[in-house]
């Protein structure tokens, strides 16, 4: 229904987008999660679809509806997301890792509710690191495949934020890193976003602010 600026410049391209936030179960009724709403990832999927791409959206607990007509795979945990995106990446031209992946998961998921009566006044939960999915995707990407990562940082100083982004991009090995500042009131359930995009090597290739859909289109311009 909306006509993208550059026309259907992603026609014939397969794009895999991850969105939302993973949840790591502690017991049958509780999880460790994060505040990602999935809005920016859903906007990337919608923008790519409008530009003619064949879109697979891998969704973890979206707070918004996925775009109509987009192929959808729902996942709960970081390990499930890893399995889905690793498989899908084999046939993808573009992979965009918008999802907020839990860095750690409980070492043990209990089969029954953790009871206050066992724990007492304090409760310690051992966590183990989840695999770094973006780094693995970047390391194994096929020729010509474009891999895009995101980074949400709470660093308030703009130049320190860029430096953090450069370090993160180098560690991940992706082609691009979309950097944005988040905080208690900023970045999550909001309709708009403000990003800086770094490319491999660390140069700033794009800065955008506005609706998450307009930011998504600018990111796809960079990918194209
Ligand atoms: N990511 C991932 N696998 C993880 C953690 C993150 O693939 N286990 C991806 C995210 O989807 C995002 C990018 O890596 O595209 C950056 O995530 P971020 O949380 O900003 O970076 P981390 O490397 O986890 O570093 P930290 O949270 O310590 O800042
Ligand atoms: Ca992280």
mmCIF file of C-alpha atoms and ligand atoms in Angstrom:
data_model
loop_
_atom_site.group_PDB
_atom_site.id
_atom_site.type_symbol
_atom_site.label_atom_id
_atom_site.label_comp_id
_atom_site.label_asym_id
_atom_site.label_seq_id
_atom_site.Cartn_x
_atom_site.Cartn_y
_atom_site.Cartn_z
ATOM 1 C CA UNK A 1 0.000 0.000 0.000
ATOM 2 C CA UNK A 2 2.814 2.496 0.632
ATOM 3 C CA UNK A 3 5.222 3.124 -2.191
ATOM 4 C CA UNK A 4 8.837 2.938 -1.084
ATOM 5 C CA UNK A 5 11.088 5.745 -2.242
ATOM 6 C CA UNK A 6 13.502 3.497 -4.108
ATOM 7 C CA UNK A 7 10.814 1.232 -5.578
ATOM 8 C CA UNK A 8 11.041 -2.525 -5.153
ATOM 9 C CA UNK A 9 14.831 -2.478 -4.827
ATOM 10 C CA UNK A 10 14.821 -5.622 -2.663
ATOM 11 C CA UNK A 11 12.818 -7.728 -5.117
ATOM 12 C CA UNK A 12 14.217 -11.253 -5.314
ATOM 13 C CA UNK A 13 16.169 -10.828 -2.081
ATOM 14 C CA UNK A 14 15.614 -13.037 0.933
ATOM 15 C CA UNK A 15 15.886 -11.134 4.223
ATOM 16 C CA UNK A 16 15.783 -12.621 7.700
ATOM 17 C CA UNK A 17 14.939 -10.230 10.531
ATOM 18 C CA UNK A 18 14.964 -11.072 14.234
ATOM 19 C CA UNK A 19 12.833 -8.939 16.537
ATOM 20 C CA UNK A 20 11.667 -8.680 20.119
ATOM 21 C CA UNK A 21 13.331 -9.913 23.267
ATOM 22 C CA UNK A 22 14.116 -13.453 24.318
ATOM 23 C CA UNK A 23 12.863 -14.836 27.636
ATOM 24 C CA UNK A 24 14.890 -17.331 29.605
ATOM 25 C CA UNK A 25 12.745 -19.524 31.861
ATOM 26 C CA UNK A 26 13.562 -19.885 35.547
ATOM 27 C CA UNK A 27 10.648 -22.179 36.324
ATOM 28 C CA UNK A 28 7.208 -22.848 34.785
ATOM 29 C CA UNK A 29 5.897 -19.411 35.751
ATOM 30 C CA UNK A 30 8.917 -17.056 35.617
ATOM 31 C CA UNK A 31 11.545 -15.834 33.203
ATOM 32 C CA UNK A 32 14.436 -13.421 32.787
ATOM 33 C CA UNK A 33 13.603 -10.949 30.045
ATOM 34 C CA UNK A 34 14.263 -7.489 28.707
ATOM 35 C CA UNK A 35 12.280 -4.458 27.604
ATOM 36 C CA UNK A 36 12.538 -4.854 23.836
ATOM 37 C CA UNK A 37 9.097 -4.314 22.260
ATOM 38 C CA UNK A 38 10.018 -5.604 18.821
ATOM 39 C CA UNK A 39 8.868 -2.361 17.156
ATOM 40 C CA UNK A 40 12.114 -1.569 15.344
ATOM 41 C CA UNK A 41 12.529 -5.132 14.048
ATOM 42 C CA UNK A 42 8.917 -5.296 12.897
ATOM 43 C CA UNK A 43 9.481 -1.971 11.104
ATOM 44 C CA UNK A 44 12.524 -3.428 9.310
ATOM 45 C CA UNK A 45 10.440 -6.432 8.237
ATOM 46 C CA UNK A 46 7.582 -4.205 7.030
ATOM 47 C CA UNK A 47 9.895 -1.854 5.151
ATOM 48 C CA UNK A 48 11.701 -4.763 3.483
ATOM 49 C CA UNK A 49 8.388 -6.318 2.460
ATOM 50 C CA UNK A 50 7.248 -3.021 0.938
ATOM 51 C CA UNK A 51 10.493 -2.925 -1.050
ATOM 52 C CA UNK A 52 9.762 -6.318 -2.565
ATOM 53 C CA UNK A 53 11.908 -8.574 -0.371
ATOM 54 C CA UNK A 54 10.999 -12.097 0.611
ATOM 55 C CA UNK A 55 10.883 -11.635 4.403
ATOM 56 C CA UNK A 56 11.206 -14.096 7.270
ATOM 57 C CA UNK A 57 10.563 -12.556 10.681
ATOM 58 C CA UNK A 58 11.910 -14.476 13.663
ATOM 59 C CA UNK A 59 9.954 -13.079 16.569
ATOM 60 C CA UNK A 60 10.538 -13.290 20.307
ATOM 61 C CA UNK A 61 7.654 -11.912 22.360
ATOM 62 C CA UNK A 62 6.555 -9.010 20.188
ATOM 63 C CA UNK A 63 4.444 -6.317 21.824
ATOM 64 C CA UNK A 64 3.194 -5.258 18.392
ATOM 65 C CA UNK A 65 1.542 -7.161 15.552
ATOM 66 C CA UNK A 66 3.864 -8.566 12.907
ATOM 67 C CA UNK A 67 3.356 -7.174 9.379
ATOM 68 C CA UNK A 68 0.612 -8.970 7.477
ATOM 69 C CA UNK A 69 1.787 -11.496 4.936
ATOM 70 C CA UNK A 70 5.296 -11.838 6.337
ATOM 71 C CA UNK A 71 6.533 -15.354 7.066
ATOM 72 C CA UNK A 72 6.770 -15.685 10.853
ATOM 73 C CA UNK A 73 8.662 -18.010 13.184
ATOM 74 C CA UNK A 74 8.072 -17.494 16.891
ATOM 75 C CA UNK A 75 10.767 -18.284 19.435
ATOM 76 C CA UNK A 76 11.060 -17.992 23.207
ATOM 77 C CA UNK A 77 14.695 -18.267 24.214
ATOM 78 C CA UNK A 78 18.107 -17.256 22.900
ATOM 79 C CA UNK A 79 18.888 -20.877 22.033
ATOM 80 C CA UNK A 80 15.651 -21.196 20.050
ATOM 81 C CA UNK A 81 16.388 -17.933 18.267
ATOM 82 C CA UNK A 82 19.886 -19.163 17.463
ATOM 83 C CA UNK A 83 18.555 -22.370 15.939
ATOM 84 C CA UNK A 84 15.950 -20.564 13.830
ATOM 85 C CA UNK A 85 18.207 -17.798 12.539
ATOM 86 C CA UNK A 86 21.201 -20.051 11.868
ATOM 87 C CA UNK A 87 19.044 -22.309 9.703
ATOM 88 C CA UNK A 88 17.341 -19.398 7.939
ATOM 89 C CA UNK A 89 20.627 -17.583 7.290
ATOM 90 C CA UNK A 90 21.739 -20.388 4.958
ATOM 91 C CA UNK A 91 19.402 -19.109 2.244
ATOM 92 C CA UNK A 92 19.368 -15.405 3.168
ATOM 93 C CA UNK A 93 20.870 -12.503 1.273
ATOM 94 C CA UNK A 94 20.479 -10.208 4.271
ATOM 95 C CA UNK A 95 20.304 -10.958 8.005
ATOM 96 C CA UNK A 96 19.240 -8.224 10.416
ATOM 97 C CA UNK A 97 19.658 -8.991 14.121
ATOM 98 C CA UNK A 98 17.311 -6.494 15.722
ATOM 99 C CA UNK A 99 16.293 -8.841 18.545
ATOM 100 C CA UNK A 100 17.458 -8.259 22.093
ATOM 101 C CA UNK A 101 19.041 -11.599 22.894
ATOM 102 C CA UNK A 102 19.499 -12.496 26.556
ATOM 103 C CA UNK A 103 23.230 -12.633 27.258
ATOM 104 C CA UNK A 104 22.698 -15.215 30.029
ATOM 105 C CA UNK A 105 20.183 -17.900 30.887
ATOM 106 C CA UNK A 106 19.564 -19.678 34.170
ATOM 107 C CA UNK A 107 22.009 -22.580 34.544
ATOM 108 C CA UNK A 108 19.077 -24.707 35.608
ATOM 109 C CA UNK A 109 15.416 -24.356 34.647
ATOM 110 C CA UNK A 110 13.388 -25.753 37.507
ATOM 111 C CA UNK A 111 10.523 -28.132 36.812
ATOM 112 C CA UNK A 112 8.426 -26.665 39.616
ATOM 113 C CA UNK A 113 8.009 -23.197 41.115
ATOM 114 C CA UNK A 114 10.874 -21.827 43.151
ATOM 115 C CA UNK A 115 9.386 -21.427 46.642
ATOM 116 C CA UNK A 116 10.108 -18.565 49.030
ATOM 117 C CA UNK A 117 10.204 -21.131 51.793
ATOM 118 C CA UNK A 118 13.322 -22.731 50.266
ATOM 119 C CA UNK A 119 15.076 -19.476 49.409
ATOM 120 C CA UNK A 120 14.641 -17.170 52.386
ATOM 121 C CA UNK A 121 15.514 -13.438 52.379
ATOM 122 C CA UNK A 122 17.911 -13.561 49.450
ATOM 123 C CA UNK A 123 17.995 -15.762 46.396
ATOM 124 C CA UNK A 124 20.965 -16.315 44.115
ATOM 125 C CA UNK A 125 20.462 -17.700 40.640
ATOM 126 C CA UNK A 126 23.373 -19.008 38.647
ATOM 127 C CA UNK A 127 23.423 -17.872 35.034
ATOM 128 C CA UNK A 128 25.417 -19.197 32.094
ATOM 129 C CA UNK A 129 26.338 -17.264 28.969
ATOM 130 C CA UNK A 130 24.276 -17.712 25.830
ATOM 131 C CA UNK A 131 26.125 -18.051 22.519
ATOM 132 C CA UNK A 132 26.812 -14.829 20.624
ATOM 133 C CA UNK A 133 24.532 -15.428 17.653
ATOM 134 C CA UNK A 134 25.511 -12.341 15.660
ATOM 135 C CA UNK A 135 29.228 -13.072 15.958
ATOM 136 C CA UNK A 136 28.674 -16.657 14.797
ATOM 137 C CA UNK A 137 26.465 -15.565 11.865
ATOM 138 C CA UNK A 138 29.077 -13.020 10.827
ATOM 139 C CA UNK A 139 31.883 -15.549 11.003
ATOM 140 C CA UNK A 140 30.036 -18.070 8.825
ATOM 141 C CA UNK A 141 28.211 -15.791 6.382
ATOM 142 C CA UNK A 142 28.207 -16.790 2.760
ATOM 143 C CA UNK A 143 29.689 -14.648 -0.025
ATOM 144 C CA UNK A 144 27.677 -11.544 -0.668
ATOM 145 C CA UNK A 145 25.475 -11.926 2.381
ATOM 146 C CA UNK A 146 25.002 -8.739 4.378
ATOM 147 C CA UNK A 147 24.805 -9.066 8.167
ATOM 148 C CA UNK A 148 23.472 -6.188 10.257
ATOM 149 C CA UNK A 149 23.685 -5.977 14.040
ATOM 150 C CA UNK A 150 22.073 -3.594 16.486
ATOM 151 C CA UNK A 151 23.418 -2.207 19.730
ATOM 152 C CA UNK A 152 21.442 -0.500 22.428
ATOM 153 C CA UNK A 153 23.688 1.377 24.824
ATOM 154 C CA UNK A 154 22.997 3.464 27.907
ATOM 155 C CA UNK A 155 26.185 5.548 27.463
ATOM 156 C CA UNK A 156 25.078 9.230 27.538
ATOM 157 C CA UNK A 157 28.157 10.816 25.908
ATOM 158 C CA UNK A 158 27.814 10.751 22.074
ATOM 159 C CA UNK A 159 31.493 10.263 21.253
ATOM 160 C CA UNK A 160 31.943 7.568 23.900
ATOM 161 C CA UNK A 161 28.811 5.918 22.481
ATOM 162 C CA UNK A 162 30.391 5.804 19.004
ATOM 163 C CA UNK A 163 33.599 4.357 20.449
ATOM 164 C CA UNK A 164 31.601 1.649 22.243
ATOM 165 C CA UNK A 165 29.876 0.930 18.937
ATOM 166 C CA UNK A 166 33.177 0.616 17.073
ATOM 167 C CA UNK A 167 34.513 -1.812 19.649
ATOM 168 C CA UNK A 168 31.307 -3.843 19.531
ATOM 169 C CA UNK A 169 31.251 -3.905 15.717
ATOM 170 C CA UNK A 170 34.832 -5.187 15.641
ATOM 171 C CA UNK A 171 33.972 -7.896 18.180
ATOM 172 C CA UNK A 172 30.890 -9.003 16.215
ATOM 173 C CA UNK A 173 32.403 -8.912 12.743
ATOM 174 C CA UNK A 174 29.137 -7.847 11.120
ATOM 175 C CA UNK A 175 28.982 -5.598 8.045
ATOM 176 C CA UNK A 176 27.016 -2.914 9.873
ATOM 177 C CA UNK A 177 26.088 -1.981 13.415
ATOM 178 C CA UNK A 178 23.031 0.159 14.122
ATOM 179 C CA UNK A 179 23.696 2.018 17.329
ATOM 180 C CA UNK A 180 21.125 3.660 19.516
ATOM 181 C CA UNK A 181 20.959 5.114 22.963
ATOM 182 C CA UNK A 182 18.498 3.601 25.402
ATOM 183 C CA UNK A 183 17.477 4.424 28.939
ATOM 184 C CA UNK A 184 14.615 4.190 31.378
ATOM 185 C CA UNK A 185 12.493 6.497 29.191
ATOM 186 C CA UNK A 186 14.213 6.050 25.857
ATOM 187 C CA UNK A 187 14.229 3.575 23.017
ATOM 188 C CA UNK A 188 11.886 0.747 23.937
ATOM 189 C CA UNK A 189 8.132 1.141 23.684
ATOM 190 C CA UNK A 190 8.521 4.376 21.714
ATOM 191 C CA UNK A 191 7.298 4.940 18.156
ATOM 192 C CA UNK A 192 10.431 6.807 17.103
ATOM 193 C CA UNK A 193 14.128 6.100 17.175
ATOM 194 C CA UNK A 194 17.448 7.837 16.643
ATOM 195 C CA UNK A 195 20.350 5.799 15.284
ATOM 196 C CA UNK A 196 23.898 6.001 14.021
ATOM 197 C CA UNK A 197 25.037 3.284 11.621
ATOM 198 C CA UNK A 198 28.659 2.160 11.558
ATOM 199 C CA UNK A 199 30.139 0.022 8.837
ATOM 200 C CA UNK A 200 32.900 -2.558 9.123
ATOM 201 C CA UNK A 201 36.026 -0.587 9.975
ATOM 202 C CA UNK A 202 34.080 1.855 12.103
ATOM 203 C CA UNK A 203 33.112 4.706 9.738
ATOM 204 C CA UNK A 204 29.747 6.350 10.297
ATOM 205 C CA UNK A 205 27.691 5.697 7.155
ATOM 206 C CA UNK A 206 24.313 7.034 8.203
ATOM 207 C CA UNK A 207 22.511 8.906 10.950
ATOM 208 C CA UNK A 208 18.733 8.950 11.154
ATOM 209 C CA UNK A 209 15.956 9.890 13.490
ATOM 210 C CA UNK A 210 12.214 9.653 13.120
ATOM 211 C CA UNK A 211 9.593 6.947 13.092
ATOM 212 C CA UNK A 212 10.874 3.397 13.442
ATOM 213 C CA UNK A 213 9.552 2.739 9.919
ATOM 214 C CA UNK A 214 11.503 5.660 8.427
ATOM 215 C CA UNK A 215 14.625 4.584 10.320
ATOM 216 C CA UNK A 216 14.097 1.039 8.986
ATOM 217 C CA UNK A 217 13.977 2.373 5.415
ATOM 218 C CA UNK A 218 17.185 4.339 5.920
ATOM 219 C CA UNK A 219 18.886 1.207 7.278
ATOM 220 C CA UNK A 220 17.724 -0.745 4.225
ATOM 221 C CA UNK A 221 19.061 2.041 1.974
ATOM 222 C CA UNK A 222 22.483 1.387 3.524
ATOM 223 C CA UNK A 223 22.113 -2.381 3.037
ATOM 224 C CA UNK A 224 21.120 -1.921 -0.631
HETATM 225 N N1 LIG B 1 23.378 -10.584 20.059
HETATM 226 C C1 LIG B 1 23.456 -11.905 19.660
HETATM 227 N N2 LIG B 1 23.656 -12.886 20.590
HETATM 228 C C2 LIG B 1 23.804 -12.580 21.894
HETATM 229 C C3 LIG B 1 23.743 -11.227 22.310
HETATM 230 C C4 LIG B 1 23.525 -10.260 21.364
HETATM 231 O O1 LIG B 1 23.343 -12.185 18.473
HETATM 232 N N3 LIG B 1 23.997 -13.550 22.772
HETATM 233 C C5 LIG B 1 23.211 -9.555 19.020
HETATM 234 C C6 LIG B 1 21.998 -8.661 19.170
HETATM 235 O O2 LIG B 1 20.894 -9.175 18.457
HETATM 236 C C7 LIG B 1 22.490 -7.361 18.532
HETATM 237 C C8 LIG B 1 23.982 -7.363 18.797
HETATM 238 O O3 LIG B 1 24.324 -8.728 19.071
HETATM 239 O O4 LIG B 1 22.302 -7.355 17.142
HETATM 240 C C9 LIG B 1 24.458 -6.508 19.912
HETATM 241 O O5 LIG B 1 23.801 -6.847 21.099
HETATM 242 P P1 LIG B 1 24.252 -6.140 22.453
HETATM 243 O O6 LIG B 1 23.445 -6.676 23.568
HETATM 244 O O7 LIG B 1 24.263 -4.653 22.220
HETATM 245 O O8 LIG B 1 25.787 -6.594 22.539
HETATM 246 P P2 LIG B 1 26.541 -7.623 23.450
HETATM 247 O O9 LIG B 1 27.634 -8.187 22.622
HETATM 248 O O10 LIG B 1 25.602 -8.598 24.059
HETATM 249 O O11 LIG B 1 27.228 -6.736 24.551
HETATM 250 P P3 LIG B 1 26.638 -6.052 25.924
HETATM 251 O O12 LIG B 1 25.205 -6.481 26.092
HETATM 252 O O13 LIG B 1 27.537 -6.540 26.992
HETATM 253 O O14 LIG B 1 26.769 -4.560 25.666
HETATM 254 CA CA1 LIG B 2 23.753 -8.023 25.298
#
